[in-house]
Amino acid sequence: MDTFAGIPDAAFQFYGELEYNNNRDWWLEHKATYDAAVKVPLTLLLAELEPSFGAAKLFRPNRDIRFSLDKSPYKTAQGAFASTSEGVGFYIQLSADGLLIGGGCHTHTPAQLTRFRSAVDAPASGEALQAIVDDIEAAGFAVEGDSLKTVPRGFDKDHPRAELLKHKSLTAGVNVGQPGWLATPGAAAEVSRRWEELRPRVDWIDRHAAP
């Protein structure tokens, strides 16, 4: 099996062109570029990271257009997710803008959301999560996720962790762009380093909200 050698500039050029040529004919004409510059390097990268972060799934490049007004058939980014539990894990995404590295909880079932809010409300676990979020923001990640406009029912609107209670999902990500190391084998270590910075968040969610 080949070893990971980096993500070539051709991957980002591919997605830059796809944004203006999102049709089946163009895709088929350039599929060899997608395979060589996007699919194979990401597959090899994820295989190298698997011992530390678990198996990852490379998402399909096709969009689900059944219920969308936008009938563009292909995604303009290639994502992959290393799941630690349902909806929780580590994420990367390639697009014309560069490489995005992230992680956290992307989806919450009603039961998970109830456990999450209870853990945020509890002083020990809630304060631990707040400290983790503060550290992640200090490391340059944007803390995001679906969020309510107000504190959910049953919780004080002046709760010390009101902003965390509003979250229905809790993710963090950073777009590193297209640095020189991305085209080298050292990209694996850089992604690993960033995922390790997110591990406390992922571990907290696995302990307190996962099934």
mmCIF file of C-alpha atoms in Angstrom:
data_model
loop_
_atom_site.group_PDB
_atom_site.id
_atom_site.type_symbol
_atom_site.label_atom_id
_atom_site.label_comp_id
_atom_site.label_asym_id
_atom_site.label_seq_id
_atom_site.Cartn_x
_atom_site.Cartn_y
_atom_site.Cartn_z
ATOM 1 C CA MET A 1 0.000 0.000 0.000
ATOM 2 C CA ASP A 2 1.210 3.516 -0.793
ATOM 3 C CA THR A 3 2.167 5.859 2.022
ATOM 4 C CA PHE A 4 0.801 9.358 2.534
ATOM 5 C CA ALA A 5 2.954 11.969 0.770
ATOM 6 C CA GLY A 6 0.841 15.093 1.241
ATOM 7 C CA ILE A 7 -2.132 16.795 -0.374
ATOM 8 C CA PRO A 8 -1.173 18.337 -3.716
ATOM 9 C CA ASP A 9 -2.126 21.835 -4.872
ATOM 10 C CA ALA A 10 -4.146 20.153 -7.618
ATOM 11 C CA ALA A 11 -6.766 19.222 -4.991
ATOM 12 C CA PHE A 12 -7.585 22.864 -4.284
ATOM 13 C CA GLN A 13 -7.415 23.792 -7.957
ATOM 14 C CA PHE A 14 -9.898 20.998 -8.655
ATOM 15 C CA TYR A 15 -12.451 22.431 -6.239
ATOM 16 C CA GLY A 16 -11.857 25.977 -7.442
ATOM 17 C CA GLU A 17 -12.750 24.877 -10.982
ATOM 18 C CA LEU A 18 -15.644 22.695 -9.815
ATOM 19 C CA GLU A 19 -17.360 25.736 -8.327
ATOM 20 C CA TYR A 20 -17.769 27.076 -11.885
ATOM 21 C CA ASN A 21 -18.273 23.738 -13.632
ATOM 22 C CA ASN A 22 -20.585 21.780 -11.368
ATOM 23 C CA ASN A 23 -22.013 19.368 -13.902
ATOM 24 C CA ARG A 24 -21.692 15.679 -14.701
ATOM 25 C CA ASP A 25 -19.751 16.090 -17.957
ATOM 26 C CA TRP A 26 -17.026 18.187 -16.321
ATOM 27 C CA TRP A 27 -16.816 15.826 -13.368
ATOM 28 C CA LEU A 28 -16.392 12.756 -15.555
ATOM 29 C CA GLU A 29 -13.744 14.543 -17.607
ATOM 30 C CA HIS A 30 -11.793 15.429 -14.437
ATOM 31 C CA LYS A 31 -12.543 12.387 -12.275
ATOM 32 C CA ALA A 32 -8.974 11.133 -12.638
ATOM 33 C CA THR A 33 -7.796 14.379 -11.016
ATOM 34 C CA TYR A 34 -10.290 13.936 -8.170
ATOM 35 C CA ASP A 35 -9.080 10.395 -7.570
ATOM 36 C CA ALA A 36 -5.367 11.232 -7.711
ATOM 37 C CA ALA A 37 -5.368 14.614 -5.944
ATOM 38 C CA VAL A 38 -8.243 14.293 -3.473
ATOM 39 C CA LYS A 39 -9.536 10.779 -2.826
ATOM 40 C CA VAL A 40 -6.257 8.845 -2.695
ATOM 41 C CA PRO A 41 -4.265 11.368 -0.577
ATOM 42 C CA LEU A 42 -7.096 11.769 1.934
ATOM 43 C CA THR A 43 -7.591 8.010 2.164
ATOM 44 C CA LEU A 44 -3.885 7.538 2.871
ATOM 45 C CA LEU A 45 -3.889 10.404 5.394
ATOM 46 C CA LEU A 46 -6.814 8.932 7.290
ATOM 47 C CA ALA A 47 -5.203 5.497 7.288
ATOM 48 C CA GLU A 48 -2.081 7.000 8.880
ATOM 49 C CA LEU A 49 -4.148 8.737 11.555
ATOM 50 C CA GLU A 50 -6.372 5.737 12.266
ATOM 51 C CA PRO A 51 -4.226 4.172 15.038
ATOM 52 C CA SER A 52 -4.615 7.340 17.125
ATOM 53 C CA PHE A 53 -8.094 8.532 16.165
ATOM 54 C CA GLY A 54 -9.958 5.524 14.814
ATOM 55 C CA ALA A 55 -11.293 4.649 11.393
ATOM 56 C CA ALA A 56 -12.626 7.557 9.340
ATOM 57 C CA LYS A 57 -15.274 7.746 6.659
ATOM 58 C CA LEU A 58 -14.675 9.697 3.458
ATOM 59 C CA PHE A 59 -17.971 11.315 2.462
ATOM 60 C CA ARG A 60 -19.519 10.776 -0.959
ATOM 61 C CA PRO A 61 -18.775 13.582 -3.447
ATOM 62 C CA ASN A 62 -22.352 13.599 -4.724
ATOM 63 C CA ARG A 63 -24.940 15.966 -3.278
ATOM 64 C CA ASP A 64 -28.410 14.797 -2.299
ATOM 65 C CA ILE A 65 -30.471 17.016 -4.591
ATOM 66 C CA ARG A 66 -33.844 15.324 -4.146
ATOM 67 C CA PHE A 67 -35.303 18.075 -1.956
ATOM 68 C CA SER A 68 -32.992 20.946 -2.912
ATOM 69 C CA LEU A 69 -33.638 23.844 -5.253
ATOM 70 C CA ASP A 70 -29.920 23.761 -6.052
ATOM 71 C CA LYS A 71 -29.491 20.880 -8.481
ATOM 72 C CA SER A 72 -25.679 21.079 -8.654
ATOM 73 C CA PRO A 73 -24.752 17.389 -8.509
ATOM 74 C CA TYR A 74 -21.423 17.578 -6.639
ATOM 75 C CA LYS A 75 -20.224 18.934 -3.306
ATOM 76 C CA THR A 76 -17.663 21.714 -3.592
ATOM 77 C CA ALA A 77 -15.711 20.243 -0.671
ATOM 78 C CA GLN A 78 -14.519 16.793 0.347
ATOM 79 C CA GLY A 79 -15.107 15.946 3.975
ATOM 80 C CA ALA A 80 -14.145 13.018 6.189
ATOM 81 C CA PHE A 81 -15.161 12.089 9.732
ATOM 82 C CA ALA A 82 -13.446 9.857 12.292
ATOM 83 C CA SER A 83 -16.282 8.924 14.644
ATOM 84 C CA THR A 84 -15.710 8.118 18.325
ATOM 85 C CA SER A 85 -19.448 7.705 19.033
ATOM 86 C CA GLU A 86 -22.689 8.622 17.298
ATOM 87 C CA GLY A 87 -22.245 12.086 15.784
ATOM 88 C CA VAL A 88 -19.043 12.733 17.755
ATOM 89 C CA GLY A 89 -15.470 12.731 16.482
ATOM 90 C CA PHE A 90 -12.838 14.447 14.350
ATOM 91 C CA TYR A 91 -13.380 16.140 10.988
ATOM 92 C CA ILE A 92 -11.374 17.406 8.030
ATOM 93 C CA GLN A 93 -12.537 19.091 4.841
ATOM 94 C CA LEU A 94 -10.826 20.048 1.592
ATOM 95 C CA SER A 95 -12.172 22.883 -0.534
ATOM 96 C CA ALA A 96 -10.933 25.705 -2.732
ATOM 97 C CA ASP A 97 -10.369 27.665 0.499
ATOM 98 C CA GLY A 98 -7.868 25.109 1.827
ATOM 99 C CA LEU A 99 -7.998 22.550 4.624
ATOM 100 C CA LEU A 100 -10.414 22.801 7.519
ATOM 101 C CA ILE A 101 -9.610 20.798 10.672
ATOM 102 C CA GLY A 102 -12.294 20.322 13.286
ATOM 103 C CA GLY A 103 -14.130 18.101 15.696
ATOM 104 C CA GLY A 104 -16.791 17.821 18.328
ATOM 105 C CA CYS A 105 -20.442 16.828 18.288
ATOM 106 C CA HIS A 106 -22.080 17.381 14.910
ATOM 107 C CA THR A 107 -25.473 15.903 15.767
ATOM 108 C CA HIS A 108 -27.426 15.330 18.956
ATOM 109 C CA THR A 109 -30.304 12.902 19.418
ATOM 110 C CA PRO A 110 -32.918 14.141 21.913
ATOM 111 C CA ALA A 111 -31.475 11.805 24.556
ATOM 112 C CA GLN A 112 -27.926 13.005 23.873
ATOM 113 C CA LEU A 113 -29.043 16.618 24.060
ATOM 114 C CA THR A 114 -30.694 16.026 27.442
ATOM 115 C CA ARG A 115 -27.505 14.421 28.795
ATOM 116 C CA PHE A 116 -25.378 17.210 27.304
ATOM 117 C CA ARG A 117 -27.402 19.964 28.946
ATOM 118 C CA SER A 118 -27.472 18.173 32.284
ATOM 119 C CA ALA A 119 -23.670 17.866 32.196
ATOM 120 C CA VAL A 120 -23.278 21.524 31.231
ATOM 121 C CA ASP A 121 -25.573 22.499 34.094
ATOM 122 C CA ALA A 122 -23.692 20.414 36.692
ATOM 123 C CA PRO A 123 -20.893 22.520 38.258
ATOM 124 C CA ALA A 124 -18.021 20.029 37.981
ATOM 125 C CA SER A 125 -18.606 18.768 34.437
ATOM 126 C CA GLY A 126 -19.915 22.114 33.196
ATOM 127 C CA GLU A 127 -16.941 24.078 34.459
ATOM 128 C CA ALA A 128 -14.618 21.468 32.952
ATOM 129 C CA LEU A 129 -16.245 21.913 29.539
ATOM 130 C CA GLN A 130 -16.072 25.698 29.793
ATOM 131 C CA ALA A 131 -12.331 25.479 30.490
ATOM 132 C CA ILE A 132 -11.890 23.155 27.499
ATOM 133 C CA VAL A 133 -13.823 25.541 25.234
ATOM 134 C CA ASP A 134 -11.725 28.484 26.438
ATOM 135 C CA ASP A 135 -8.507 26.573 25.695
ATOM 136 C CA ILE A 136 -9.726 25.593 22.222
ATOM 137 C CA GLU A 137 -10.627 29.179 21.368
ATOM 138 C CA ALA A 138 -7.221 30.315 22.619
ATOM 139 C CA ALA A 139 -5.644 27.767 20.248
ATOM 140 C CA GLY A 140 -7.317 29.482 17.287
ATOM 141 C CA PHE A 141 -10.403 27.329 16.759
ATOM 142 C CA ALA A 142 -13.823 28.833 16.096
ATOM 143 C CA VAL A 143 -16.419 27.303 18.420
ATOM 144 C CA GLU A 144 -19.618 26.735 16.475
ATOM 145 C CA GLY A 145 -22.681 24.491 16.186
ATOM 146 C CA ASP A 146 -26.462 24.797 15.990
ATOM 147 C CA SER A 147 -27.642 26.993 18.811
ATOM 148 C CA LEU A 148 -30.857 28.360 20.283
ATOM 149 C CA LYS A 149 -31.372 32.107 20.586
ATOM 150 C CA THR A 150 -32.287 31.789 24.250
ATOM 151 C CA VAL A 151 -31.446 29.484 27.148
ATOM 152 C CA PRO A 152 -33.625 26.342 26.933
ATOM 153 C CA ARG A 153 -36.579 25.882 29.245
ATOM 154 C CA GLY A 154 -35.798 24.654 32.703
ATOM 155 C CA PHE A 155 -32.534 26.599 33.024
ATOM 156 C CA ASP A 156 -31.876 30.029 34.497
ATOM 157 C CA LYS A 157 -31.449 32.658 31.782
ATOM 158 C CA ASP A 158 -28.529 33.996 33.847
ATOM 159 C CA HIS A 159 -26.856 30.594 34.089
ATOM 160 C CA PRO A 160 -23.031 30.953 34.207
ATOM 161 C CA ARG A 161 -22.786 28.668 31.164
ATOM 162 C CA ALA A 162 -25.824 30.006 29.349
ATOM 163 C CA GLU A 163 -24.089 30.104 25.959
ATOM 164 C CA LEU A 164 -23.104 26.439 26.192
ATOM 165 C CA LEU A 165 -26.640 25.472 27.231
ATOM 166 C CA LYS A 166 -27.989 27.071 24.051
ATOM 167 C CA HIS A 167 -26.005 24.675 21.880
ATOM 168 C CA LYS A 168 -27.788 21.784 20.169
ATOM 169 C CA SER A 169 -24.484 20.702 18.648
ATOM 170 C CA LEU A 170 -20.989 21.789 19.617
ATOM 171 C CA THR A 171 -18.140 21.861 17.134
ATOM 172 C CA ALA A 172 -14.840 23.633 16.697
ATOM 173 C CA GLY A 173 -12.848 24.180 13.524
ATOM 174 C CA VAL A 174 -9.967 26.073 12.004
ATOM 175 C CA ASN A 175 -9.243 26.636 8.327
ATOM 176 C CA VAL A 176 -5.484 26.452 7.938
ATOM 177 C CA GLY A 177 -5.636 27.444 4.276
ATOM 178 C CA GLN A 178 -2.961 26.015 1.990
ATOM 179 C CA PRO A 179 0.327 26.140 3.936
ATOM 180 C CA GLY A 180 3.447 24.646 2.401
ATOM 181 C CA TRP A 181 3.457 21.654 4.752
ATOM 182 C CA LEU A 182 0.153 20.477 3.326
ATOM 183 C CA ALA A 183 1.850 19.062 0.234
ATOM 184 C CA THR A 184 4.344 17.086 2.337
ATOM 185 C CA PRO A 185 4.174 13.929 4.480
ATOM 186 C CA GLY A 186 4.365 16.243 7.499
ATOM 187 C CA ALA A 187 0.717 17.173 6.926
ATOM 188 C CA ALA A 188 -0.267 14.050 8.859
ATOM 189 C CA ALA A 189 1.548 15.294 11.964
ATOM 190 C CA GLU A 190 -0.033 18.737 11.643
ATOM 191 C CA VAL A 191 -3.556 17.330 11.384
ATOM 192 C CA SER A 192 -2.799 14.982 14.283
ATOM 193 C CA ARG A 193 -1.566 17.905 16.399
ATOM 194 C CA ARG A 194 -4.739 19.884 15.772
ATOM 195 C CA TRP A 195 -6.979 16.895 16.435
ATOM 196 C CA GLU A 196 -5.126 16.295 19.705
ATOM 197 C CA GLU A 197 -5.982 19.861 20.721
ATOM 198 C CA LEU A 198 -9.632 18.946 20.172
ATOM 199 C CA ARG A 199 -9.454 15.580 21.923
ATOM 200 C CA PRO A 200 -10.454 16.946 25.375
ATOM 201 C CA ARG A 201 -13.668 18.311 23.827
ATOM 202 C CA VAL A 202 -14.424 15.037 22.042
ATOM 203 C CA ASP A 203 -13.641 12.996 25.162
ATOM 204 C CA TRP A 204 -15.902 15.212 27.305
ATOM 205 C CA ILE A 205 -18.830 14.724 24.934
ATOM 206 C CA ASP A 206 -18.194 10.979 24.745
ATOM 207 C CA ARG A 207 -18.244 10.747 28.551
ATOM 208 C CA HIS A 208 -21.238 12.957 29.220
ATOM 209 C CA ALA A 209 -23.511 12.902 26.167
ATOM 210 C CA ALA A 210 -22.761 9.883 23.994
ATOM 211 C CA PRO A 211 -25.098 6.857 24.005
#
